[in-house]
Amino acid sequence: MTTANGKVVYMDNNATSQVAPEVVEAMMPYLTEAYGNPSSMHTFGGQVGSAVRTARQKVASLLGAEPEEITFTSCGTESDSTAILSALRTYPEKRHVITTRVEHPAVKSLCENLETVTGHKYKVTRLKVDSEGMLDMSEYEAALTEDTAIVSVMWANNETGVIFPVEKMARMAKERGILFHTDAVQAVGKIDIDLKKLDIDFLSLSGHKLHAPKGVGVLYIKRGTLFIPFLTGGHQEMGRRGGTENVASIVALGRACELAGEKMDEENGRVKQLRDKLEEGLLSRVPKSMLNGHKTSRLPNTANISFEYVEGEAILLHMNQHNICASSGSACTSGSLEPSHVLRAMGVPFTAAHGSIRFSLSVYNTEEEVDFVVEKMPAIIESLRKMSPFWKG
Ligand SMILES: *Cc1c(COP(=O)(O)O)cnc(C)c1O
């Protein structure tokens, strides 16, 4: 271990986050003695059912929603698919979907399948983003048609942290009688959300991005919005999602939402200060580095930085030797390094997109860790550039 305190420096929280100790404590009884089925008639199961109800209230409260509007699912991906497919089945005569070019694969792949697997029965409009990752509202307005069944636009981008104006976009869809879904997996717990006041029909969130375990998510369905389930089976979740509830993880997610609500303003302010210090430190100390994404309309925890003329994967390997965890903007698919679709959509130059690193912080990061990363990165980049045929520094 090479860090000051001998621990891993984890700055990859948009990929997944540490389960909070308070959350582990809350879920433990449901992995041990309280193993009843919440649907059972006996008191033993009934107690478990009441724990699920409490968790539902806690999630609802963080979102400014009603408990009946919360449906537990297995993950963010399931919630995304469920919302979009429900809309298409609710309005079978409508064949158009609007989304963006920078969605998470959960929405991106589904939309691709809507075109290819169905033999182009559906038409998908993917809204462009500018160099800061922001949408053009006039392009959006023009895309809304009578044939549009649903708009699915992420609240905050997982790679850059850029925040979209979903409140306004949902209102514009509503005015035209079009359903609106937002993938808020990265937004929940990081920015204030009050669904009561908004025209959002469906919202997806995921437990493991907000200090609950992997394998649990939520689909918010606004009261009055027509809904057709994806998973049918038993009567769980008010008939909206069959399958015996993942009780321990649901309880965990409830506790995680409660913690996020209690600590949101204070902790996100602190995380933002750390993120800003990291960002400024890296941009000022590493030549030819640049921030990807809007400077202010951005999550408090995310900094996506390009180091020109170096490979993201190589940077990550060197960071790994110092026990620093982050992500790169390129995914190694079938042996070829493809720069991320998000950075490509933003028009980030090839030489910069390849060397992009996403740092995503959490409440568990410390100033000492930020200082450590700012100290280590310049030498890592310099050593890699010395080997690059493109670097003429
Ligand atoms: C992680 C993530 C998802 C997928 O959530 P899972 O629970 O892992 O399925 C969807 N959208 C965004 C923006 C994400 O960051």
mmCIF file of C-alpha atoms and ligand atoms in Angstrom:
data_model
loop_
_atom_site.group_PDB
_atom_site.id
_atom_site.type_symbol
_atom_site.label_atom_id
_atom_site.label_comp_id
_atom_site.label_asym_id
_atom_site.label_seq_id
_atom_site.Cartn_x
_atom_site.Cartn_y
_atom_site.Cartn_z
ATOM 1 C CA MET A 1 0.000 0.000 0.000
ATOM 2 C CA THR A 2 1.386 3.296 -1.008
ATOM 3 C CA THR A 3 -1.145 5.868 0.140
ATOM 4 C CA ALA A 4 -0.606 7.987 3.195
ATOM 5 C CA ASN A 5 -3.065 6.013 5.307
ATOM 6 C CA GLY A 6 -2.424 2.697 3.560
ATOM 7 C CA LYS A 7 -5.912 2.455 2.065
ATOM 8 C CA VAL A 8 -7.388 2.389 -1.390
ATOM 9 C CA VAL A 9 -8.283 5.844 -2.681
ATOM 10 C CA TYR A 10 -11.703 5.193 -4.165
ATOM 11 C CA MET A 11 -12.780 7.843 -6.662
ATOM 12 C CA ASP A 12 -15.003 5.662 -8.824
ATOM 13 C CA ASN A 13 -18.333 6.226 -7.109
ATOM 14 C CA ASN A 14 -20.288 6.694 -10.346
ATOM 15 C CA ALA A 15 -19.433 3.063 -11.102
ATOM 16 C CA THR A 16 -20.515 1.858 -7.692
ATOM 17 C CA SER A 17 -20.304 3.085 -4.131
ATOM 18 C CA GLN A 18 -19.399 1.742 -0.722
ATOM 19 C CA VAL A 19 -22.358 0.373 1.227
ATOM 20 C CA ALA A 20 -22.695 2.730 4.194
ATOM 21 C CA PRO A 21 -22.038 1.043 7.569
ATOM 22 C CA GLU A 22 -25.425 2.321 8.804
ATOM 23 C CA VAL A 23 -27.010 0.645 5.777
ATOM 24 C CA VAL A 24 -25.293 -2.687 6.457
ATOM 25 C CA GLU A 25 -26.532 -2.516 10.023
ATOM 26 C CA ALA A 26 -30.109 -1.820 8.931
ATOM 27 C CA MET A 27 -30.237 -4.717 6.464
ATOM 28 C CA MET A 28 -28.525 -7.399 8.603
ATOM 29 C CA PRO A 29 -31.635 -8.576 10.506
ATOM 30 C CA TYR A 30 -33.316 -9.318 7.162
ATOM 31 C CA LEU A 31 -30.442 -11.564 6.137
ATOM 32 C CA THR A 32 -30.529 -13.401 9.471
ATOM 33 C CA GLU A 33 -33.454 -13.826 11.858
ATOM 34 C CA ALA A 34 -36.152 -11.852 9.978
ATOM 35 C CA TYR A 35 -36.310 -14.072 6.900
ATOM 36 C CA GLY A 36 -40.089 -14.170 6.433
ATOM 37 C CA ASN A 37 -41.876 -13.546 3.149
ATOM 38 C CA PRO A 38 -43.525 -10.122 3.283
ATOM 39 C CA SER A 39 -46.606 -11.551 1.543
ATOM 40 C CA SER A 40 -47.237 -14.201 4.212
ATOM 41 C CA MET A 41 -50.298 -14.060 6.449
ATOM 42 C CA HIS A 42 -48.413 -14.774 9.668
ATOM 43 C CA THR A 43 -46.929 -12.155 11.931
ATOM 44 C CA PHE A 44 -43.415 -13.438 11.209
ATOM 45 C CA GLY A 45 -43.745 -12.459 7.544
ATOM 46 C CA GLY A 46 -45.902 -9.460 8.324
ATOM 47 C CA GLN A 47 -43.096 -7.797 10.252
ATOM 48 C CA VAL A 48 -40.950 -8.088 7.187
ATOM 49 C CA GLY A 49 -43.755 -6.582 5.112
ATOM 50 C CA SER A 50 -43.841 -3.620 7.421
ATOM 51 C CA ALA A 51 -40.083 -3.125 6.990
ATOM 52 C CA VAL A 52 -40.649 -2.953 3.233
ATOM 53 C CA ARG A 53 -43.391 -0.360 3.775
ATOM 54 C CA THR A 54 -41.095 1.754 5.922
ATOM 55 C CA ALA A 55 -38.377 1.564 3.272
ATOM 56 C CA ARG A 56 -40.889 2.654 0.635
ATOM 57 C CA GLN A 57 -41.774 5.706 2.716
ATOM 58 C CA LYS A 58 -38.129 6.625 3.123
ATOM 59 C CA VAL A 59 -37.440 6.428 -0.598
ATOM 60 C CA ALA A 60 -40.594 8.423 -1.347
ATOM 61 C CA SER A 61 -39.609 11.068 1.137
ATOM 62 C CA LEU A 62 -36.186 11.651 -0.465
ATOM 63 C CA LEU A 63 -37.869 12.140 -3.850
ATOM 64 C CA GLY A 64 -40.829 14.228 -2.702
ATOM 65 C CA ALA A 65 -43.094 11.384 -3.833
ATOM 66 C CA GLU A 66 -45.892 9.304 -2.313
ATOM 67 C CA PRO A 67 -45.087 5.747 -1.127
ATOM 68 C CA GLU A 68 -47.616 4.328 -3.640
ATOM 69 C CA GLU A 69 -45.546 5.881 -6.414
ATOM 70 C CA ILE A 70 -42.476 3.789 -5.508
ATOM 71 C CA THR A 71 -41.952 0.332 -7.069
ATOM 72 C CA PHE A 72 -38.911 -1.677 -6.070
ATOM 73 C CA THR A 73 -37.017 -3.379 -8.898
ATOM 74 C CA SER A 74 -33.778 -5.327 -9.242
ATOM 75 C CA CYS A 75 -31.641 -2.472 -10.581
ATOM 76 C CA GLY A 76 -31.501 0.806 -12.459
ATOM 77 C CA THR A 77 -31.388 -1.032 -15.763
ATOM 78 C CA GLU A 78 -34.638 -2.858 -15.033
ATOM 79 C CA SER A 79 -36.316 0.415 -14.054
ATOM 80 C CA ASP A 80 -35.209 2.081 -17.298
ATOM 81 C CA SER A 81 -36.457 -0.781 -19.474
ATOM 82 C CA THR A 82 -39.711 -1.084 -17.552
ATOM 83 C CA ALA A 83 -40.582 2.592 -17.968
ATOM 84 C CA ILE A 84 -39.849 2.788 -21.679
ATOM 85 C CA LEU A 85 -41.494 -0.521 -22.578
ATOM 86 C CA SER A 86 -44.560 0.358 -20.503
ATOM 87 C CA ALA A 87 -45.040 3.572 -22.464
ATOM 88 C CA LEU A 88 -44.725 1.758 -25.789
ATOM 89 C CA ARG A 89 -47.282 -0.832 -24.731
ATOM 90 C CA THR A 90 -49.621 1.802 -23.316
ATOM 91 C CA TYR A 91 -49.680 3.690 -26.632
ATOM 92 C CA PRO A 92 -49.135 0.988 -29.270
ATOM 93 C CA GLU A 93 -50.070 3.365 -32.081
ATOM 94 C CA LYS A 94 -47.185 5.699 -31.191
ATOM 95 C CA ARG A 95 -43.866 4.604 -32.637
ATOM 96 C CA HIS A 96 -41.445 7.368 -31.731
ATOM 97 C CA VAL A 97 -39.028 7.676 -28.794
ATOM 98 C CA ILE A 98 -36.881 10.684 -27.941
ATOM 99 C CA THR A 99 -33.655 10.238 -26.022
ATOM 100 C CA THR A 100 -30.129 11.681 -26.102
ATOM 101 C CA ARG A 101 -26.782 10.661 -27.548
ATOM 102 C CA VAL A 102 -25.208 10.423 -24.124
ATOM 103 C CA GLU A 103 -27.460 8.003 -22.241
ATOM 104 C CA HIS A 104 -26.174 5.175 -20.084
ATOM 105 C CA PRO A 105 -26.097 1.799 -21.903
ATOM 106 C CA ALA A 106 -29.250 0.829 -19.961
ATOM 107 C CA VAL A 107 -31.279 3.240 -22.113
ATOM 108 C CA LYS A 108 -28.946 3.392 -25.110
ATOM 109 C CA SER A 109 -29.011 -0.355 -25.824
ATOM 110 C CA LEU A 110 -32.744 -0.614 -25.290
ATOM 111 C CA CYS A 111 -33.327 2.152 -27.838
ATOM 112 C CA GLU A 112 -30.977 0.466 -30.313
ATOM 113 C CA ASN A 113 -32.929 -2.754 -29.891
ATOM 114 C CA LEU A 114 -36.201 -0.904 -30.429
ATOM 115 C CA GLU A 115 -34.934 -0.088 -33.885
ATOM 116 C CA THR A 116 -33.035 -3.196 -34.912
ATOM 117 C CA VAL A 117 -34.775 -6.071 -33.117
ATOM 118 C CA THR A 118 -38.223 -4.821 -34.153
ATOM 119 C CA GLY A 119 -37.192 -4.312 -37.781
ATOM 120 C CA HIS A 120 -37.391 -0.532 -37.372
ATOM 121 C CA LYS A 121 -40.964 -0.536 -36.162
ATOM 122 C CA TYR A 122 -39.872 2.290 -33.847
ATOM 123 C CA LYS A 123 -38.108 5.503 -34.686
ATOM 124 C CA VAL A 124 -35.651 6.922 -32.159
ATOM 125 C CA THR A 125 -34.506 10.557 -32.053
ATOM 126 C CA ARG A 126 -31.227 11.006 -30.209
ATOM 127 C CA LEU A 127 -30.750 14.626 -29.184
ATOM 128 C CA LYS A 128 -27.334 16.151 -29.805
ATOM 129 C CA VAL A 129 -25.159 17.719 -27.135
ATOM 130 C CA ASP A 130 -22.752 20.620 -27.498
ATOM 131 C CA SER A 131 -19.089 20.659 -26.519
ATOM 132 C CA GLU A 132 -20.055 21.145 -22.860
ATOM 133 C CA GLY A 133 -22.438 18.212 -22.987
ATOM 134 C CA MET A 134 -25.599 20.353 -22.911
ATOM 135 C CA LEU A 135 -28.775 19.860 -24.968
ATOM 136 C CA ASP A 136 -30.353 22.258 -27.446
ATOM 137 C CA MET A 137 -33.918 22.967 -26.286
ATOM 138 C CA SER A 138 -35.068 24.009 -29.732
ATOM 139 C CA GLU A 139 -33.945 20.708 -31.210
ATOM 140 C CA TYR A 140 -35.885 19.000 -28.415
ATOM 141 C CA GLU A 141 -39.006 21.047 -29.010
ATOM 142 C CA ALA A 142 -38.934 20.284 -32.725
ATOM 143 C CA ALA A 143 -38.562 16.561 -32.047
ATOM 144 C CA LEU A 144 -41.757 16.280 -29.973
ATOM 145 C CA THR A 145 -44.506 14.966 -32.271
ATOM 146 C CA GLU A 146 -47.925 13.344 -32.073
ATOM 147 C CA ASP A 147 -46.220 10.038 -32.742
ATOM 148 C CA THR A 148 -43.913 10.351 -29.700
ATOM 149 C CA ALA A 149 -44.785 7.780 -27.015
ATOM 150 C CA ILE A 150 -42.096 8.685 -24.493
ATOM 151 C CA VAL A 151 -39.115 10.912 -23.865
ATOM 152 C CA SER A 152 -36.272 9.317 -21.902
ATOM 153 C CA VAL A 153 -33.545 11.740 -20.828
ATOM 154 C CA MET A 154 -31.075 11.134 -18.026
ATOM 155 C CA TRP A 155 -31.069 13.640 -15.158
ATOM 156 C CA ALA A 156 -27.299 13.602 -14.758
ATOM 157 C CA ASN A 157 -24.654 12.001 -16.918
ATOM 158 C CA ASN A 158 -22.625 9.201 -15.371
ATOM 159 C CA GLU A 159 -19.434 10.031 -17.275
ATOM 160 C CA THR A 160 -19.298 13.818 -17.056
ATOM 161 C CA GLY A 161 -21.809 14.613 -14.307
ATOM 162 C CA VAL A 162 -23.551 17.111 -16.614
ATOM 163 C CA ILE A 163 -27.083 17.872 -15.389
ATOM 164 C CA PHE A 164 -29.906 18.192 -17.923
ATOM 165 C CA PRO A 165 -32.914 20.509 -17.441
ATOM 166 C CA VAL A 166 -35.332 17.615 -17.009
ATOM 167 C CA GLU A 167 -37.873 19.731 -15.077
ATOM 168 C CA LYS A 168 -38.383 21.957 -18.105
ATOM 169 C CA MET A 169 -38.195 19.059 -20.569
ATOM 170 C CA ALA A 170 -40.827 17.109 -18.638
ATOM 171 C CA ARG A 171 -43.165 20.118 -18.710
ATOM 172 C CA MET A 172 -42.750 20.461 -22.465
ATOM 173 C CA ALA A 173 -43.592 16.768 -22.935
ATOM 174 C CA LYS A 174 -46.575 16.993 -20.595
ATOM 175 C CA GLU A 175 -48.002 19.974 -22.498
ATOM 176 C CA ARG A 176 -48.131 17.720 -25.544
ATOM 177 C CA GLY A 177 -49.503 14.652 -23.762
ATOM 178 C CA ILE A 178 -46.206 12.759 -24.041
ATOM 179 C CA LEU A 179 -44.855 10.565 -21.232
ATOM 180 C CA PHE A 180 -41.519 11.540 -19.688
ATOM 181 C CA HIS A 181 -38.963 9.225 -18.124
ATOM 182 C CA THR A 182 -35.700 10.216 -16.498
ATOM 183 C CA ASP A 183 -32.781 7.966 -15.591
ATOM 184 C CA ALA A 184 -31.890 9.660 -12.311
ATOM 185 C CA VAL A 185 -29.489 6.963 -11.138
ATOM 186 C CA GLN A 186 -26.628 9.474 -10.824
ATOM 187 C CA ALA A 187 -28.750 12.368 -9.582
ATOM 188 C CA VAL A 188 -30.520 10.847 -6.586
ATOM 189 C CA GLY A 189 -28.700 11.667 -3.374
ATOM 190 C CA LYS A 190 -26.476 14.220 -5.095
ATOM 191 C CA ILE A 191 -28.968 16.944 -5.992
ATOM 192 C CA ASP A 192 -32.353 17.979 -4.569
ATOM 193 C CA ILE A 193 -35.303 16.281 -6.226
ATOM 194 C CA ASP A 194 -38.917 17.154 -5.493
ATOM 195 C CA LEU A 195 -41.167 15.163 -7.785
ATOM 196 C CA LYS A 196 -44.410 16.590 -6.364
ATOM 197 C CA LYS A 197 -43.844 19.774 -8.310
ATOM 198 C CA LEU A 198 -42.676 18.139 -11.534
ATOM 199 C CA ASP A 199 -44.281 16.580 -14.609
ATOM 200 C CA ILE A 200 -42.001 13.548 -14.576
ATOM 201 C CA ASP A 201 -43.990 10.334 -15.125
ATOM 202 C CA PHE A 202 -41.222 7.805 -14.525
ATOM 203 C CA LEU A 203 -37.902 8.047 -12.686
ATOM 204 C CA SER A 204 -35.269 5.336 -12.256
ATOM 205 C CA LEU A 205 -32.780 5.035 -9.429
ATOM 206 C CA SER A 206 -30.321 2.374 -8.316
ATOM 207 C CA GLY A 207 -29.224 1.329 -4.828
ATOM 208 C CA HIS A 208 -25.544 0.774 -5.449
ATOM 209 C CA LYS A 209 -24.902 4.302 -6.691
ATOM 210 C CA LEU A 210 -26.054 5.737 -3.384
ATOM 211 C CA HIS A 211 -24.420 3.607 -0.721
ATOM 212 C CA ALA A 212 -26.900 0.716 -0.738
ATOM 213 C CA PRO A 213 -26.060 -2.734 -2.174
ATOM 214 C CA LYS A 214 -26.059 -3.790 -5.808
ATOM 215 C CA GLY A 215 -29.158 -5.497 -7.161
ATOM 216 C CA VAL A 216 -31.909 -3.188 -5.981
ATOM 217 C CA GLY A 217 -33.514 -0.248 -7.711
ATOM 218 C CA VAL A 218 -36.668 1.793 -7.865
ATOM 219 C CA LEU A 219 -39.046 2.881 -10.550
ATOM 220 C CA TYR A 220 -41.093 5.911 -9.550
ATOM 221 C CA ILE A 221 -44.431 5.960 -11.373
ATOM 222 C CA LYS A 222 -46.388 9.155 -10.979
ATOM 223 C CA ARG A 223 -49.893 8.718 -9.606
ATOM 224 C CA GLY A 224 -52.321 8.636 -12.530
ATOM 225 C CA THR A 225 -49.691 7.658 -15.113
ATOM 226 C CA LEU A 226 -50.797 4.588 -17.042
ATOM 227 C CA PHE A 227 -48.463 1.666 -16.416
ATOM 228 C CA ILE A 228 -48.063 -1.852 -17.797
ATOM 229 C CA PRO A 229 -45.709 -4.118 -15.799
ATOM 230 C CA PHE A 230 -42.591 -5.648 -17.317
ATOM 231 C CA LEU A 231 -42.291 -8.585 -14.902
ATOM 232 C CA THR A 232 -45.626 -10.202 -14.204
ATOM 233 C CA GLY A 233 -46.104 -12.875 -11.577
ATOM 234 C CA GLY A 234 -47.382 -12.579 -8.035
ATOM 235 C CA HIS A 235 -49.105 -9.541 -6.625
ATOM 236 C CA GLN A 236 -45.962 -8.015 -5.165
ATOM 237 C CA GLU A 237 -45.443 -4.273 -5.449
ATOM 238 C CA MET A 238 -49.174 -3.667 -5.901
ATOM 239 C CA GLY A 239 -49.121 -5.837 -9.008
ATOM 240 C CA ARG A 240 -46.520 -3.649 -10.673
ATOM 241 C CA ARG A 241 -43.555 -5.964 -10.434
ATOM 242 C CA GLY A 242 -43.815 -9.697 -9.806
ATOM 243 C CA GLY A 243 -41.166 -11.555 -7.823
ATOM 244 C CA THR A 244 -40.585 -11.938 -4.094
ATOM 245 C CA GLU A 245 -39.133 -8.739 -2.740
ATOM 246 C CA ASN A 246 -35.376 -8.464 -2.146
ATOM 247 C CA VAL A 247 -36.238 -7.455 1.409
ATOM 248 C CA ALA A 248 -32.781 -6.911 2.902
ATOM 249 C CA SER A 249 -31.691 -4.737 -0.016
ATOM 250 C CA ILE A 250 -34.964 -2.840 -0.029
ATOM 251 C CA VAL A 251 -34.531 -2.058 3.666
ATOM 252 C CA ALA A 252 -30.954 -1.041 2.863
ATOM 253 C CA LEU A 253 -32.062 1.273 0.085
ATOM 254 C CA GLY A 254 -34.604 2.868 2.414
ATOM 255 C CA ARG A 255 -31.896 3.560 4.977
ATOM 256 C CA ALA A 256 -29.522 4.867 2.282
ATOM 257 C CA CYS A 257 -32.183 7.308 1.068
ATOM 258 C CA GLU A 258 -32.803 8.417 4.622
ATOM 259 C CA LEU A 259 -29.089 9.064 5.140
ATOM 260 C CA ALA A 260 -28.844 10.918 1.838
ATOM 261 C CA GLY A 261 -31.765 13.133 2.836
ATOM 262 C CA GLU A 262 -30.310 13.920 6.248
ATOM 263 C CA LYS A 263 -26.829 14.701 5.017
ATOM 264 C CA MET A 264 -27.490 15.963 1.503
ATOM 265 C CA ASP A 265 -26.813 19.682 1.748
ATOM 266 C CA GLU A 266 -23.952 19.547 4.181
ATOM 267 C CA GLU A 267 -22.165 16.546 2.716
ATOM 268 C CA ASN A 268 -22.602 17.451 -0.940
ATOM 269 C CA GLY A 269 -21.159 20.871 -0.183
ATOM 270 C CA ARG A 270 -18.106 19.204 1.298
ATOM 271 C CA VAL A 271 -17.816 16.718 -1.581
ATOM 272 C CA LYS A 272 -18.035 19.577 -4.064
ATOM 273 C CA GLN A 273 -15.203 21.421 -2.321
ATOM 274 C CA LEU A 274 -13.041 18.301 -2.537
ATOM 275 C CA ARG A 275 -13.975 17.772 -6.180
ATOM 276 C CA ASP A 276 -13.159 21.397 -7.015
ATOM 277 C CA LYS A 277 -9.822 21.152 -5.249
ATOM 278 C CA LEU A 278 -8.984 17.974 -7.165
ATOM 279 C CA GLU A 279 -10.079 19.488 -10.460
ATOM 280 C CA GLU A 280 -8.204 22.747 -10.013
ATOM 281 C CA GLY A 281 -5.137 20.896 -8.768
ATOM 282 C CA LEU A 282 -5.009 18.602 -11.775
ATOM 283 C CA LEU A 283 -5.841 21.221 -14.409
ATOM 284 C CA SER A 284 -3.206 23.593 -13.075
ATOM 285 C CA ARG A 285 -0.444 21.040 -12.548
ATOM 286 C CA VAL A 286 -0.818 18.859 -15.633
ATOM 287 C CA PRO A 287 -0.142 20.592 -18.970
ATOM 288 C CA LYS A 288 -2.590 19.895 -21.819
ATOM 289 C CA SER A 289 -5.349 18.758 -19.511
ATOM 290 C CA MET A 290 -8.954 19.882 -19.826
ATOM 291 C CA LEU A 291 -12.312 19.456 -18.164
ATOM 292 C CA ASN A 292 -15.024 17.590 -20.065
ATOM 293 C CA GLY A 293 -18.548 18.787 -19.351
ATOM 294 C CA HIS A 294 -20.310 21.959 -18.272
ATOM 295 C CA LYS A 295 -18.490 23.859 -15.556
ATOM 296 C CA THR A 296 -21.516 24.502 -13.318
ATOM 297 C CA SER A 297 -24.510 22.447 -14.477
ATOM 298 C CA ARG A 298 -22.797 19.390 -13.064
ATOM 299 C CA LEU A 299 -23.004 16.928 -10.179
ATOM 300 C CA PRO A 300 -20.971 17.982 -7.146
ATOM 301 C CA ASN A 301 -18.921 14.775 -7.134
ATOM 302 C CA THR A 302 -17.797 14.281 -10.736
ATOM 303 C CA ALA A 303 -14.780 15.584 -12.646
ATOM 304 C CA ASN A 304 -14.039 14.169 -16.094
ATOM 305 C CA ILE A 305 -10.594 15.299 -17.183
ATOM 306 C CA SER A 306 -8.758 14.651 -20.427
ATOM 307 C CA PHE A 307 -5.005 14.326 -20.458
ATOM 308 C CA GLU A 308 -4.079 14.762 -24.074
ATOM 309 C CA TYR A 309 -1.832 12.331 -25.952
ATOM 310 C CA VAL A 310 -2.063 9.508 -23.418
ATOM 311 C CA GLU A 311 -4.272 6.434 -23.176
ATOM 312 C CA GLY A 312 -6.872 6.367 -20.423
ATOM 313 C CA GLU A 313 -6.301 2.680 -19.793
ATOM 314 C CA ALA A 314 -2.569 3.229 -19.347
ATOM 315 C CA ILE A 315 -3.232 6.076 -16.922
ATOM 316 C CA LEU A 316 -5.565 3.848 -14.918
ATOM 317 C CA LEU A 317 -2.941 1.118 -14.675
ATOM 318 C CA HIS A 318 -0.415 3.580 -13.294
ATOM 319 C CA MET A 319 -2.983 5.038 -10.904
ATOM 320 C CA ASN A 320 -3.755 1.520 -9.794
ATOM 321 C CA GLN A 321 -0.148 1.072 -8.700
ATOM 322 C CA HIS A 322 -0.802 3.848 -6.194
ATOM 323 C CA ASN A 323 -4.126 2.260 -5.218
ATOM 324 C CA ILE A 324 -6.098 5.080 -6.800
ATOM 325 C CA CYS A 325 -9.384 3.895 -8.364
ATOM 326 C CA ALA A 326 -11.118 5.863 -11.120
ATOM 327 C CA SER A 327 -12.523 5.154 -14.595
ATOM 328 C CA SER A 328 -11.475 5.956 -18.114
ATOM 329 C CA GLY A 329 -13.706 7.276 -20.854
ATOM 330 C CA SER A 330 -12.768 4.521 -23.210
ATOM 331 C CA ALA A 331 -14.027 0.992 -23.021
ATOM 332 C CA CYS A 332 -11.807 -1.797 -24.205
ATOM 333 C CA THR A 333 -14.147 -3.680 -26.500
ATOM 334 C CA SER A 334 -12.943 -6.581 -28.616
ATOM 335 C CA GLY A 335 -9.353 -5.467 -28.364
ATOM 336 C CA SER A 336 -9.894 -2.005 -29.848
ATOM 337 C CA LEU A 337 -10.028 1.093 -27.684
ATOM 338 C CA GLU A 338 -13.231 2.942 -28.487
ATOM 339 C CA PRO A 339 -13.526 6.399 -26.961
ATOM 340 C CA SER A 340 -16.722 6.842 -24.966
ATOM 341 C CA HIS A 341 -19.912 7.641 -26.904
ATOM 342 C CA VAL A 342 -20.510 10.506 -24.475
ATOM 343 C CA LEU A 343 -17.230 12.274 -25.212
ATOM 344 C CA ARG A 344 -17.600 11.580 -28.938
ATOM 345 C CA ALA A 345 -21.073 13.133 -28.893
ATOM 346 C CA MET A 346 -19.528 16.223 -27.265
ATOM 347 C CA GLY A 347 -16.978 16.417 -30.047
ATOM 348 C CA VAL A 348 -14.009 15.986 -27.729
ATOM 349 C CA PRO A 349 -10.968 15.618 -30.004
ATOM 350 C CA PHE A 350 -9.741 12.082 -30.512
ATOM 351 C CA THR A 351 -6.403 12.745 -28.762
ATOM 352 C CA ALA A 352 -8.227 14.030 -25.686
ATOM 353 C CA ALA A 353 -11.127 11.561 -25.595
ATOM 354 C CA HIS A 354 -8.670 8.666 -25.405
ATOM 355 C CA GLY A 355 -6.958 10.117 -22.367
ATOM 356 C CA SER A 356 -10.003 10.950 -20.304
ATOM 357 C CA ILE A 357 -10.325 9.952 -16.686
ATOM 358 C CA ARG A 358 -13.479 10.191 -14.616
ATOM 359 C CA PHE A 359 -12.965 10.961 -10.953
ATOM 360 C CA SER A 360 -16.174 10.464 -8.984
ATOM 361 C CA LEU A 361 -16.078 11.222 -5.279
ATOM 362 C CA SER A 362 -18.317 10.374 -2.346
ATOM 363 C CA VAL A 363 -18.857 11.387 1.252
ATOM 364 C CA TYR A 364 -16.134 8.933 2.212
ATOM 365 C CA ASN A 365 -13.338 10.789 0.419
ATOM 366 C CA THR A 366 -10.992 13.003 2.392
ATOM 367 C CA GLU A 367 -8.888 16.053 1.649
ATOM 368 C CA GLU A 368 -5.786 13.958 2.298
ATOM 369 C CA GLU A 369 -6.827 11.650 -0.554
ATOM 370 C CA VAL A 370 -7.389 14.576 -2.913
ATOM 371 C CA ASP A 371 -3.931 15.914 -2.086
ATOM 372 C CA PHE A 372 -2.446 12.488 -2.683
ATOM 373 C CA VAL A 373 -4.038 12.189 -6.141
ATOM 374 C CA VAL A 374 -3.024 15.735 -7.135
ATOM 375 C CA GLU A 375 0.506 14.911 -6.069
ATOM 376 C CA LYS A 376 0.734 11.612 -7.977
ATOM 377 C CA MET A 377 -0.984 12.438 -11.265
ATOM 378 C CA PRO A 378 1.489 14.873 -12.894
ATOM 379 C CA ALA A 379 4.323 12.341 -12.794
ATOM 380 C CA ILE A 380 2.080 9.560 -14.109
ATOM 381 C CA ILE A 381 1.000 11.636 -17.092
ATOM 382 C CA GLU A 382 4.512 12.888 -17.771
ATOM 383 C CA SER A 383 6.001 9.401 -17.785
ATOM 384 C CA LEU A 384 3.329 8.154 -20.206
ATOM 385 C CA ARG A 385 3.736 11.133 -22.509
ATOM 386 C CA LYS A 386 7.438 10.447 -22.794
ATOM 387 C CA MET A 387 6.471 7.159 -24.435
ATOM 388 C CA SER A 388 3.800 8.641 -26.699
ATOM 389 C CA PRO A 389 4.658 9.096 -30.392
ATOM 390 C CA PHE A 390 2.177 11.998 -30.555
ATOM 391 C CA TRP A 391 3.490 14.022 -27.659
ATOM 392 C CA LYS A 392 5.791 16.864 -28.614
ATOM 393 C CA GLY A 393 5.874 18.534 -25.198
HETATM 394 C C1 LIG B 1 -25.286 2.682 -13.017
HETATM 395 C C2 LIG B 1 -26.255 3.339 -13.896
HETATM 396 C C3 LIG B 1 -27.365 2.636 -14.402
HETATM 397 C C4 LIG B 1 -27.572 1.167 -14.169
HETATM 398 O O1 LIG B 1 -27.944 0.854 -12.852
HETATM 399 P P1 LIG B 1 -27.789 -0.665 -12.404
HETATM 400 O O2 LIG B 1 -28.444 -0.714 -11.057
HETATM 401 O O3 LIG B 1 -26.336 -0.962 -12.345
HETATM 402 O O4 LIG B 1 -28.518 -1.491 -13.403
HETATM 403 C C5 LIG B 1 -28.259 3.312 -15.200
HETATM 404 N N1 LIG B 1 -28.090 4.615 -15.476
HETATM 405 C C6 LIG B 1 -27.061 5.327 -15.011
HETATM 406 C C7 LIG B 1 -26.955 6.777 -15.339
HETATM 407 C C8 LIG B 1 -26.106 4.717 -14.209
HETATM 408 O O5 LIG B 1 -25.067 5.424 -13.761
#
